Short mmCIF file of C-alpha atoms in Angstrom, two decimals:
data_model
loop_
_atom_site.label_atom_id
_atom_site.label_comp_id
_atom_site.label_asym_id
_atom_site.label_seq_id
_atom_site.Cartn_x
_atom_site.Cartn_y
_atom_site.Cartn_z
CA MET A 1 12.42 35.73 3.91
CA SER A 2 10.29 33.00 5.50
CA SER A 3 10.94 29.46 4.38
CA ILE A 4 8.32 27.46 2.51
CA ASN A 5 6.31 25.23 4.80
CA PRO A 6 6.35 21.70 3.34
CA ASN A 7 3.08 20.95 5.09
CA ASN A 8 1.30 23.76 3.28
CA TYR A 9 -1.99 22.54 1.79
CA PHE A 10 -1.11 23.79 -1.70
CA PHE A 11 2.13 21.81 -1.77
CA GLN A 12 0.44 18.69 -0.44
CA VAL A 13 -2.10 18.85 -3.26
CA ALA A 14 0.70 19.49 -5.77
CA LYS A 15 2.55 16.40 -4.54
CA LEU A 16 -0.55 14.22 -4.87
CA LEU A 17 -1.20 15.54 -8.38
CA LEU A 18 2.38 14.80 -9.39
CA LEU A 19 2.07 11.28 -8.03
CA GLY A 20 -1.22 10.79 -9.90
CA CYS A 21 0.35 11.99 -13.17
CA PHE A 22 3.25 9.61 -12.60
CA PHE A 23 0.84 6.69 -12.12
CA VAL A 24 -0.96 7.56 -15.36
CA PHE A 25 2.34 7.75 -17.23
CA VAL A 26 3.55 4.41 -15.86
CA TYR A 27 0.21 2.82 -16.75
CA ASP A 28 0.42 4.17 -20.29
CA LYS A 29 4.00 3.01 -20.80
CA SER A 30 3.82 -0.36 -19.07
CA PHE A 31 0.47 -1.97 -18.23
CA LYS A 32 -1.40 -0.55 -21.22
CA GLU A 33 1.10 -2.02 -23.67
CA ASN A 34 1.21 -5.71 -24.55
CA TYR A 35 4.61 -7.16 -23.86
CA PHE A 36 5.86 -10.75 -23.70
CA ASN A 37 9.27 -12.11 -22.82
CA TYR A 38 10.51 -15.69 -22.84
CA ASP A 39 10.72 -16.02 -19.05
CA SER A 40 6.98 -15.44 -18.76
CA ILE A 41 6.28 -18.79 -20.49
CA PRO A 42 7.84 -21.09 -17.85
CA TYR A 43 6.34 -18.85 -15.15
CA VAL A 44 2.89 -19.47 -16.65
CA ALA A 45 3.55 -23.21 -16.94
CA SER A 46 4.80 -23.36 -13.34
CA ALA A 47 1.71 -21.55 -12.07
CA TYR A 48 -0.53 -23.85 -14.12
CA MET A 49 1.13 -26.87 -12.50
CA LEU A 50 0.05 -25.59 -9.08
CA SER A 51 -3.52 -26.39 -10.12
CA GLY A 52 -2.55 -30.08 -10.32
CA ASN A 53 -1.81 -30.22 -14.04
CA SER A 54 0.94 -32.41 -15.47
CA LEU A 55 4.11 -31.15 -17.13
CA GLU A 56 2.73 -32.09 -20.54
CA GLU A 57 -0.52 -30.21 -19.93
CA SER A 58 1.29 -27.18 -18.52
CA HIS A 59 3.76 -27.05 -21.40
CA ALA A 60 0.98 -27.14 -23.99
CA TYR A 61 -1.16 -24.67 -22.06
CA ALA A 62 1.58 -22.04 -21.71
CA TRP A 63 2.61 -22.10 -25.36
CA ASN A 64 -0.97 -22.22 -26.66
CA LEU A 65 -1.96 -19.30 -24.44
CA LEU A 66 1.05 -17.31 -25.67
CA GLN A 67 0.12 -18.01 -29.29
CA GLU A 68 -3.44 -16.90 -28.60
CA LYS A 69 -2.44 -13.63 -26.91
CA SER A 70 0.67 -12.48 -28.79
CA HIS A 71 1.39 -11.20 -32.28
CA PRO A 72 2.62 -13.96 -34.66
CA SER A 73 6.04 -12.30 -35.02
CA VAL A 74 6.43 -12.20 -31.23
CA PHE A 75 5.38 -15.81 -30.89
CA ASN A 76 7.76 -16.94 -33.63
CA ASP A 77 10.64 -15.19 -31.93
CA LEU A 78 9.85 -16.69 -28.52
CA CYS A 79 9.29 -20.21 -29.82
CA CYS A 80 11.99 -20.39 -32.46
CA GLY A 81 14.37 -17.42 -32.11
CA SER A 82 17.22 -19.69 -31.01
CA SER A 83 17.98 -23.39 -30.74
CA TYR A 84 17.29 -23.18 -27.00
CA LYS A 85 13.86 -21.57 -27.45
CA LYS A 86 12.98 -24.05 -30.19
CA SER A 87 13.92 -26.93 -27.92
CA MET A 88 11.79 -25.50 -25.09
CA TYR A 89 8.85 -25.18 -27.50
CA GLU A 90 9.11 -28.56 -29.21
CA ASN A 91 10.45 -30.81 -26.46
CA THR A 92 8.36 -31.14 -23.30
CA GLU A 93 11.11 -32.98 -21.41
CA ALA A 94 13.69 -30.33 -22.28
CA PHE A 95 11.25 -27.64 -21.13
CA GLY A 96 10.65 -29.52 -17.89
CA SER A 97 14.39 -29.89 -17.25
CA HIS A 98 14.78 -26.09 -17.00
CA LEU A 99 11.51 -25.49 -15.15
CA PRO A 100 13.12 -25.76 -11.66
CA SER A 101 14.92 -22.46 -12.36
CA TYR A 102 11.48 -20.83 -12.36
CA ARG A 103 9.65 -23.01 -9.85
CA THR A 104 12.21 -22.17 -7.14
CA LYS A 105 10.72 -18.65 -7.27
CA SER A 106 7.93 -20.35 -5.38
CA LEU A 107 6.34 -17.30 -3.72
CA TYR A 108 6.18 -15.54 -7.08
CA ILE A 109 4.61 -18.60 -8.73
CA LEU A 110 2.08 -18.85 -5.90
CA LEU A 111 1.22 -15.17 -6.33
CA ILE A 112 0.63 -15.72 -10.07
CA ARG A 113 -1.65 -18.67 -9.33
CA SER A 114 -3.55 -16.81 -6.59
CA SER A 115 -3.99 -13.64 -8.68
CA SER A 116 -5.19 -15.64 -11.66
CA ASP A 117 -7.75 -17.57 -9.60
CA LEU A 118 -8.91 -14.63 -7.50
CA LEU A 119 -9.37 -12.22 -10.41
CA SER A 120 -10.51 -14.86 -12.94
CA ILE A 121 -7.80 -13.89 -15.42
CA ASP A 122 -5.17 -15.89 -17.28
CA GLU A 123 -1.63 -16.21 -15.98
CA PHE A 124 -0.08 -13.76 -18.44
CA GLN A 125 -2.53 -11.12 -17.27
CA ALA A 126 -1.70 -12.01 -13.67
CA LEU A 127 1.99 -11.46 -14.43
CA LYS A 128 1.18 -8.01 -15.85
CA ILE A 129 -0.84 -7.05 -12.79
CA ILE A 130 1.89 -8.20 -10.37
CA SER A 131 4.57 -6.18 -12.17
CA PHE A 132 2.40 -3.07 -12.45
CA ALA A 133 1.13 -3.29 -8.87
CA SER A 134 4.71 -3.73 -7.63
CA VAL A 135 5.99 -0.52 -9.24
CA ILE A 136 2.91 1.41 -8.09
CA LEU A 137 3.57 0.23 -4.53
CA ILE A 138 7.22 1.25 -4.88
CA ALA A 139 6.17 4.74 -5.97
CA LEU A 140 3.62 4.96 -3.14
CA MET A 141 6.22 3.99 -0.54
CA ALA A 142 8.72 6.47 -1.96
CA SER A 143 6.06 9.18 -1.96
CA GLN A 144 5.06 8.44 1.63
CA LEU A 145 8.72 8.45 2.62
CA PHE A 146 9.29 12.01 1.39
CA PHE A 147 5.79 13.49 1.54
CA ARG A 148 6.61 15.74 4.49
CA GLU A 149 9.75 17.07 2.84
CA SER A 150 9.89 20.20 0.67
CA LEU A 151 8.38 20.10 -2.81
CA LEU A 152 11.83 20.29 -4.41
CA PHE A 153 13.03 17.38 -2.29
CA TYR A 154 9.87 15.43 -3.14
CA LEU A 155 10.47 16.00 -6.86
CA CYS A 156 13.69 14.02 -6.61
CA ILE A 157 11.61 10.83 -6.28
CA PHE A 158 10.56 10.72 -9.92
CA PRO A 159 13.93 11.03 -11.72
CA LEU A 160 15.30 8.46 -9.28
CA LEU A 161 12.48 6.06 -10.14
CA PHE A 162 13.08 6.54 -13.86
CA LEU A 163 16.82 6.06 -13.30
CA MET A 164 16.01 2.73 -11.63
CA GLN A 165 14.06 1.73 -14.77
CA ILE A 166 10.64 1.77 -13.19
CA ILE A 167 8.94 1.58 -16.60
CA PRO A 168 10.66 -1.66 -17.70
CA LEU A 169 10.08 -3.13 -14.23
CA GLY A 170 6.38 -2.40 -14.62
CA ARG A 171 6.29 -3.98 -18.07
CA LEU A 172 8.47 -7.05 -17.71
CA LEU A 173 6.69 -10.29 -16.84
CA THR A 174 9.40 -11.18 -14.32
CA PRO A 175 9.67 -10.96 -10.50
CA ASP A 176 12.03 -7.95 -10.55
CA GLY A 177 9.36 -5.36 -9.79
CA LEU A 178 8.14 -7.45 -6.86
CA ILE A 179 11.72 -7.79 -5.58
CA GLY A 180 12.10 -4.01 -5.76
CA PHE A 181 8.95 -3.62 -3.65
CA LEU A 182 10.14 -6.16 -1.07
CA MET A 183 13.61 -4.58 -0.84
CA LEU A 184 12.22 -1.08 -0.33
CA LEU A 185 9.65 -2.34 2.18
CA ALA A 186 12.39 -4.09 4.16
CA GLY A 187 14.61 -1.00 4.03
CA ILE A 188 11.89 1.37 5.22
CA SER A 189 10.95 -1.06 7.98
CA MET A 190 14.53 -1.14 9.21
CA LEU A 191 14.80 2.67 9.17
CA ASN A 192 11.66 2.77 11.30
CA GLY A 193 13.18 0.40 13.84
CA ARG A 194 11.21 -2.66 12.75
CA ILE A 195 14.31 -4.81 12.24
CA LYS A 196 12.68 -8.21 12.75
CA PHE A 197 9.89 -7.40 10.30
CA GLY A 198 12.58 -6.37 7.81
CA TYR A 199 14.23 -9.78 8.24
CA ILE A 200 10.93 -11.52 7.50
CA VAL A 201 10.40 -9.49 4.31
CA LEU A 202 13.94 -10.27 3.14
CA LEU A 203 13.42 -13.94 3.93
CA LEU A 204 10.27 -13.94 1.82
CA SER A 205 12.27 -12.38 -1.00
CA VAL A 206 14.46 -15.51 -1.05
CA LEU A 207 11.34 -17.34 -2.30
CA VAL A 208 11.13 -14.84 -5.15
CA ARG A 209 14.78 -15.16 -6.16
CA GLN A 210 17.18 -17.40 -4.27
CA THR A 211 20.20 -15.09 -4.60
CA ASN A 212 18.38 -12.72 -2.23
CA ILE A 213 19.79 -14.92 0.53
CA ILE A 214 22.91 -12.72 0.20
CA ILE A 215 21.00 -9.57 1.19
CA TYR A 216 19.25 -11.43 4.00
CA ALA A 217 22.59 -12.66 5.40
CA LEU A 218 24.15 -9.20 5.21
CA PHE A 219 21.34 -7.63 7.24
CA LEU A 220 21.77 -10.26 9.95
CA LEU A 221 25.05 -8.50 10.70
CA PHE A 222 22.88 -6.10 12.69
CA GLU A 223 22.67 -8.86 15.31
CA VAL A 224 26.44 -9.36 15.24
CA LYS A 225 26.93 -5.61 15.70
CA ARG A 226 24.71 -5.76 18.78
CA LYS A 227 26.51 -8.91 19.98
CA ASN A 228 23.20 -10.72 19.88
CA TYR A 229 24.75 -13.93 18.60
CA ARG A 230 21.81 -16.11 19.57
CA ALA A 231 19.40 -14.12 17.40
CA PHE A 232 21.98 -14.10 14.60
CA SER A 233 22.29 -17.89 14.74
CA ILE A 234 18.51 -18.43 14.84
CA PHE A 235 17.75 -16.14 11.91
CA LEU A 236 20.68 -17.46 9.89
CA ALA A 237 19.57 -21.06 10.48
CA LEU A 238 16.01 -20.10 9.52
CA GLY A 239 17.24 -18.53 6.30
CA LEU A 240 19.34 -21.53 5.37
CA ILE A 241 16.47 -23.93 6.13
CA VAL A 242 14.04 -21.92 3.97
CA TYR A 243 16.63 -21.75 1.18
CA TRP A 244 17.36 -25.49 1.40
CA LEU A 245 13.71 -26.58 1.58
CA ASN A 246 12.81 -24.39 -1.39
CA SER A 247 15.75 -25.78 -3.39
CA VAL A 248 14.98 -29.41 -2.57
CA THR A 249 11.22 -29.13 -3.04
CA PHE A 250 11.51 -27.59 -6.48
CA GLU A 251 14.72 -29.41 -7.52
CA SER A 252 16.93 -26.37 -8.00
CA ILE A 253 19.53 -26.82 -10.74
CA GLY A 254 22.09 -25.13 -8.48
CA TYR A 255 24.49 -22.22 -8.72
CA TRP A 256 27.01 -23.54 -11.24
CA LYS A 257 24.49 -24.81 -13.79
CA THR A 258 22.66 -21.49 -13.55
CA TYR A 259 25.91 -19.57 -13.94
CA TYR A 260 27.21 -21.64 -16.85
CA SER A 261 23.96 -21.71 -18.80
CA SER A 262 23.29 -18.00 -18.30
CA LEU A 263 26.78 -16.63 -18.95
CA ILE A 264 28.80 -19.24 -20.85
CA SER A 265 26.58 -21.45 -23.01
CA MET A 266 22.86 -22.19 -22.84
CA PRO A 267 22.15 -25.89 -23.58
CA ASP A 268 19.09 -26.98 -25.54
CA THR A 269 18.16 -29.22 -22.63
CA PHE A 270 19.21 -29.49 -19.00
CA ILE A 271 18.85 -33.28 -19.07
CA GLY A 272 22.37 -34.59 -18.48
CA PHE A 273 23.75 -31.05 -18.36
CA ASN A 274 26.59 -31.10 -15.84
CA PRO A 275 29.44 -28.68 -16.65
CA SER A 276 32.54 -29.11 -14.52
CA PHE A 277 33.29 -26.30 -12.09
CA ASP A 278 36.31 -24.15 -12.91
CA ILE A 279 37.20 -21.09 -10.86
CA SER A 280 39.19 -19.68 -13.79
CA ILE A 281 35.91 -19.46 -15.71
CA LEU A 282 34.42 -17.43 -12.86
CA LEU A 283 37.30 -14.95 -12.89
CA SER A 284 37.61 -14.63 -16.67
CA THR A 285 33.85 -14.24 -17.11
CA LEU A 286 33.65 -11.58 -14.41
CA LEU A 287 36.50 -9.57 -15.92
CA GLY A 288 35.17 -10.06 -19.44
CA LYS A 289 31.63 -8.97 -18.56
CA LEU A 290 32.91 -6.02 -16.55
CA ASN A 291 35.14 -4.85 -19.39
CA TRP A 292 32.35 -5.23 -21.95
CA MET A 293 29.69 -3.55 -19.82
CA LEU A 294 31.90 -0.57 -18.94
CA GLY A 295 32.45 0.02 -22.65
CA ASN A 296 28.74 -0.22 -23.46
CA SER A 297 26.81 3.07 -23.38
CA GLU A 298 23.73 1.38 -21.92
CA LEU A 299 25.19 -1.21 -19.58
CA ASN A 300 27.90 0.97 -18.00
CA ARG A 301 25.10 2.75 -16.13
CA LEU A 302 24.55 -0.39 -14.04
CA ILE A 303 28.19 -0.66 -12.98
CA SER A 304 28.38 3.09 -12.33
CA LEU A 305 25.26 3.08 -10.15
CA MET A 306 26.45 0.06 -8.18
CA ILE A 307 29.80 1.66 -7.39
CA LEU A 308 28.29 5.10 -6.79
CA ALA A 309 25.62 3.74 -4.42
CA LEU A 310 28.23 1.79 -2.45
CA LEU A 311 30.67 4.71 -2.23
CA LEU A 312 28.01 7.24 -1.22
CA SER A 313 26.67 4.82 1.39
CA LEU A 314 30.14 4.28 2.83
CA ILE A 315 30.86 8.04 2.87
CA ASN A 316 27.57 8.58 4.67
CA LEU A 317 28.38 5.77 7.12
CA LYS A 318 31.75 7.34 7.91
CA ASN A 319 30.21 10.71 8.76
CA VAL A 320 27.25 9.73 10.96
CA LYS A 321 27.06 9.76 14.73
CA GLU A 322 26.88 6.52 16.70
CA ILE A 323 23.14 6.99 17.27
CA ASP A 324 22.51 7.02 13.50
CA LEU A 325 24.80 4.11 12.67
CA ASP A 326 22.04 1.53 12.13
CA ASP A 327 20.18 3.77 9.68
CA ALA A 328 23.40 4.42 7.76
CA LEU A 329 24.15 0.69 7.52
CA VAL A 330 20.88 -0.04 5.66
CA PRO A 331 21.92 1.50 2.29
CA VAL A 332 25.42 0.03 2.75
CA PHE A 333 24.01 -3.49 3.01
CA PHE A 334 21.78 -3.03 -0.04
CA SER A 335 24.52 -1.62 -2.24
CA ALA A 336 27.08 -4.16 -1.00
CA GLY A 337 24.55 -6.91 -1.70
CA ALA A 338 24.18 -5.68 -5.28
CA VAL A 339 27.95 -5.72 -5.79
CA ILE A 340 28.39 -9.18 -4.22
CA THR A 341 25.53 -10.60 -6.28
CA TYR A 342 27.04 -9.16 -9.44
CA ILE A 343 30.45 -10.65 -8.65
CA LEU A 344 28.91 -14.09 -8.08
CA ILE A 345 26.74 -13.96 -11.23
CA PRO A 346 27.55 -10.94 -13.46
CA PHE A 347 24.35 -10.76 -15.49
CA PRO A 348 24.47 -7.86 -17.96
CA ASP A 349 20.92 -6.89 -17.05
CA PHE A 350 19.93 -3.90 -14.91
CA ARG A 351 16.63 -5.44 -13.75
CA ILE A 352 18.41 -8.14 -11.73
CA TYR A 353 19.97 -5.54 -9.42
CA ALA A 354 17.37 -2.75 -9.69
CA GLY A 355 15.62 -3.66 -6.43
CA TYR A 356 18.85 -3.53 -4.42
CA LEU A 357 19.96 -0.22 -5.93
CA LEU A 358 16.52 1.33 -5.58
CA ALA A 359 16.36 0.42 -1.89
CA SER A 360 19.93 1.60 -1.34
CA ILE A 361 19.43 5.04 -2.91
CA PHE A 362 16.07 5.77 -1.27
CA THR A 363 17.13 4.64 2.21
CA LEU A 364 20.33 6.65 1.86
CA ILE A 365 18.47 9.85 0.97
CA PHE A 366 15.79 9.29 3.60
CA GLY A 367 18.40 8.66 6.29
CA ILE A 368 20.13 11.94 5.41
CA ALA A 369 16.80 13.85 5.45
CA LYS A 370 15.89 12.28 8.79
CA ARG A 371 19.17 13.41 10.37
CA ASN A 372 18.87 16.91 8.91
CA LYS A 373 15.49 17.27 10.60
CA ALA A 374 16.89 16.05 13.92
CA ASP A 375 19.72 18.59 13.70
#
């Protein structure tokens, strides 16, 4: 029996139709629906400040725009659902004291401002477009990656995307969808031999979330592997300079304040907030979160996927030939980066690590398919 030709016209059309149906579904379940989360408010205020507006003006603008666009019950929850939210709504100085946590995502804020100005839309709408466009680009890259494979192989794309919570990523007004796009773009670039371009993409991702410096540093191990210590030192110094300048320019609150406020106790204001560092808190929180998440029917998926992605990547790495070693290291770095990031700040939220896991799984599968073709 002759094998099915993956380049057959009928199967190419079928793949495009499937991708089109997927886009329609994602649009219906994400962009079409109105959704607001608290983080979108300081993102809007930060973007508004880029136009030269004061903190007071930006604070009022963001909350007034939210009240205008959202349902009263949604607004009441976001403005007064906790003492922290109420403080952020009522106290401009308290709101401003936490704003650096959002402004350090400087590339994301700039993209919100640019999209809003270019398309003549408000910042909340710009946030929606960025999230939706990011997941569409992720799906397009995944489709392009496996378009020449068999139809059955191609079909694997869609359950994987759903497993990586592509719908929430397309709906949330946060930078997580954009991070997923940047991670996958960097991974594909590296698999295609464009290592330096991959470094640049990962460096840009640091300006979308500063913890991405971990992934960037891991990938620089490529230069150590090749004994190219000069390039390693240059790119590492560049990464640290970008990280430092971004932190200083936007007055980052730092690792420990972020950790403590996110995982231990959120203060009503960050003015004068200076919890003392205690490594025992790090260890007890990590173990506590891990124990709780593993026992939770929703959150244990995150831990399982992290461990599974790392183990499968390491198994694959162990079994490849020397010529394929670089390709096999790509998913290892992404999955290891997810695990390291979780250990440093164990957020019980899949979206924080979705970009790493998505890039790890897709580059792993593509690397295997690439080697199978060569064999």
